Amino acid sequence: MDDSDLDWDTICVTATAYNSVVYQTQNNPRITAWGDTLKPGMKAVAVSRDLLRMGLDHNSRIRIEGFDSVFLIKDKMHYRWRNRIDIYMGEDIEKAKNFGRKKLNIAYIFDKDAARK
């Protein structure tokens, strides 16, 4: 698949932030649901499972409104959440709290060929 088969699509989601600390996660706070190891400084997000069904799957790239970097989807959230991303902020709990919860647009790579099938 070359770049002509890819396009960025945009949706509005609720964005929050999380950290690699025991009380915010299950089991090992650095290991994601897919088994990836998180390290402070990584540009990673967790997504609600309804977004997984839209094609925002493990290691998909997304852009988040207000951020300059491209993030990788490295984790998935609990089943109770819908239309939501959780931005990884390492161990900086204060930074995550200050981020809070907000509605943001995210852009994700959309495979035009898959949509035609």
Tab-separated table of C-alpha atoms in Angstrom:
chain	number	residue	atom	x	y	z
A	1	MET	CA	0.000	0.000	0.000
A	2	ASP	CA	1.446	3.371	-0.973
A	3	ASP	CA	0.618	6.842	0.377
A	4	SER	CA	-2.050	7.371	-2.300
A	5	ASP	CA	-4.136	4.703	-0.532
A	6	LEU	CA	-4.008	6.619	2.748
A	7	ASP	CA	-5.865	9.681	3.888
A	8	TRP	CA	-6.273	11.387	7.252
A	9	ASP	CA	-9.820	11.428	8.629
A	10	THR	CA	-10.874	13.509	11.639
A	11	ILE	CA	-13.240	12.814	14.540
A	12	CYS	CA	-14.004	14.599	17.803
A	13	VAL	CA	-13.302	12.610	20.980
A	14	THR	CA	-13.109	13.172	24.711
A	15	ALA	CA	-9.437	13.282	25.692
A	16	THR	CA	-7.997	12.602	29.139
A	17	ALA	CA	-4.502	11.728	30.333
A	18	TYR	CA	-2.989	8.855	32.291
A	19	ASN	CA	0.280	7.843	33.931
A	20	SER	CA	2.320	4.699	34.613
A	21	VAL	CA	1.431	4.508	38.268
A	22	VAL	CA	-0.044	1.503	40.049
A	23	TYR	CA	-3.291	3.105	41.219
A	24	GLN	CA	-4.267	4.136	37.668
A	25	THR	CA	-3.810	0.721	36.066
A	26	GLN	CA	-4.229	-2.997	36.513
A	27	ASN	CA	-1.180	-5.154	37.231
A	28	ASN	CA	2.100	-3.648	35.950
A	29	PRO	CA	1.537	0.055	35.220
A	30	ARG	CA	4.075	0.088	32.353
A	31	ILE	CA	2.625	-2.852	30.409
A	32	THR	CA	-0.277	-2.113	28.052
A	33	ALA	CA	-3.204	-4.363	27.174
A	34	TRP	CA	-1.280	-5.403	24.022
A	35	GLY	CA	1.894	-6.134	26.001
A	36	ASP	CA	3.864	-3.029	24.978
A	37	THR	CA	6.129	-1.434	27.568
A	38	LEU	CA	5.478	2.266	28.184
A	39	LYS	CA	8.357	4.592	28.979
A	40	PRO	CA	8.103	8.257	30.031
A	41	GLY	CA	8.432	10.480	26.973
A	42	MET	CA	6.683	8.073	24.613
A	43	LYS	CA	3.982	9.545	22.390
A	44	ALA	CA	1.363	6.921	23.169
A	45	VAL	CA	-2.384	6.810	23.704
A	46	ALA	CA	-5.022	4.391	24.863
A	47	VAL	CA	-8.307	4.330	22.944
A	48	SER	CA	-11.819	3.266	23.800
A	49	ARG	CA	-12.811	-0.022	22.232
A	50	ASP	CA	-15.444	1.538	19.953
A	51	LEU	CA	-12.577	3.427	18.250
A	52	LEU	CA	-10.789	0.108	17.720
A	53	ARG	CA	-13.757	-1.014	15.643
A	54	MET	CA	-13.321	2.117	13.493
A	55	GLY	CA	-9.800	1.007	12.590
A	56	LEU	CA	-7.828	2.894	15.247
A	57	ASP	CA	-5.995	-0.271	16.220
A	58	HIS	CA	-2.698	-1.217	17.871
A	59	ASN	CA	0.207	0.922	16.618
A	60	SER	CA	-2.046	3.109	14.447
A	61	ARG	CA	-0.795	6.668	14.106
A	62	ILE	CA	-2.951	9.604	15.197
A	63	ARG	CA	-2.576	13.347	15.416
A	64	ILE	CA	-4.149	15.133	18.371
A	65	GLU	CA	-5.379	18.721	18.194
A	66	GLY	CA	-3.032	20.967	20.194
A	67	PHE	CA	-0.034	18.596	19.964
A	68	ASP	CA	2.759	18.730	17.371
A	69	SER	CA	3.696	15.042	17.488
A	70	VAL	CA	2.186	11.945	15.959
A	71	PHE	CA	1.090	9.463	18.642
A	72	LEU	CA	0.888	5.669	18.459
A	73	ILE	CA	-2.043	3.709	19.830
A	74	LYS	CA	-0.421	1.449	22.404
A	75	ASP	CA	-3.233	0.640	24.839
A	76	LYS	CA	-6.963	0.098	25.018
A	77	MET	CA	-9.337	1.416	27.618
A	78	HIS	CA	-11.974	-0.304	29.736
A	79	TYR	CA	-15.164	-1.358	27.939
A	80	ARG	CA	-17.236	1.309	29.732
A	81	TRP	CA	-15.612	4.196	27.808
A	82	ARG	CA	-16.877	5.389	24.440
A	83	ASN	CA	-15.413	7.838	21.908
A	84	ARG	CA	-12.434	8.518	24.122
A	85	ILE	CA	-8.634	8.637	24.120
A	86	ASP	CA	-6.271	8.657	27.082
A	87	ILE	CA	-2.940	10.386	26.403
A	88	TYR	CA	0.083	8.837	28.096
A	89	MET	CA	1.997	11.340	30.229
A	90	GLY	CA	4.654	9.130	31.811
A	91	GLU	CA	4.852	9.549	35.576
A	92	ASP	CA	3.970	13.274	35.587
A	93	ILE	CA	0.722	13.079	37.552
A	94	GLU	CA	0.435	16.863	37.872
A	95	LYS	CA	0.702	17.304	34.091
A	96	ALA	CA	-2.055	14.726	33.571
A	97	LYS	CA	-4.295	16.398	36.161
A	98	ASN	CA	-3.716	19.810	34.601
A	99	PHE	CA	-4.637	18.416	31.184
A	100	GLY	CA	-7.994	17.371	32.595
A	101	ARG	CA	-10.755	16.267	30.247
A	102	LYS	CA	-11.574	18.022	27.002
A	103	LYS	CA	-13.154	17.535	23.611
A	104	LEU	CA	-10.498	17.454	20.894
A	105	ASN	CA	-10.260	16.504	17.257
A	106	ILE	CA	-7.991	13.645	16.363
A	107	ALA	CA	-6.864	12.688	12.879
A	108	TYR	CA	-6.179	9.092	11.976
A	109	ILE	CA	-5.027	7.377	8.831
A	110	PHE	CA	-7.937	6.099	6.813
A	111	ASP	CA	-7.352	3.311	4.288
A	112	LYS	CA	-9.422	4.276	1.229
A	113	ASP	CA	-9.204	0.767	-0.256
A	114	ALA	CA	-10.574	-0.858	2.909
A	115	ALA	CA	-13.551	1.528	2.859
A	116	ARG	CA	-14.429	0.474	-0.704
A	117	LYS	CA	-14.558	-3.255	0.190
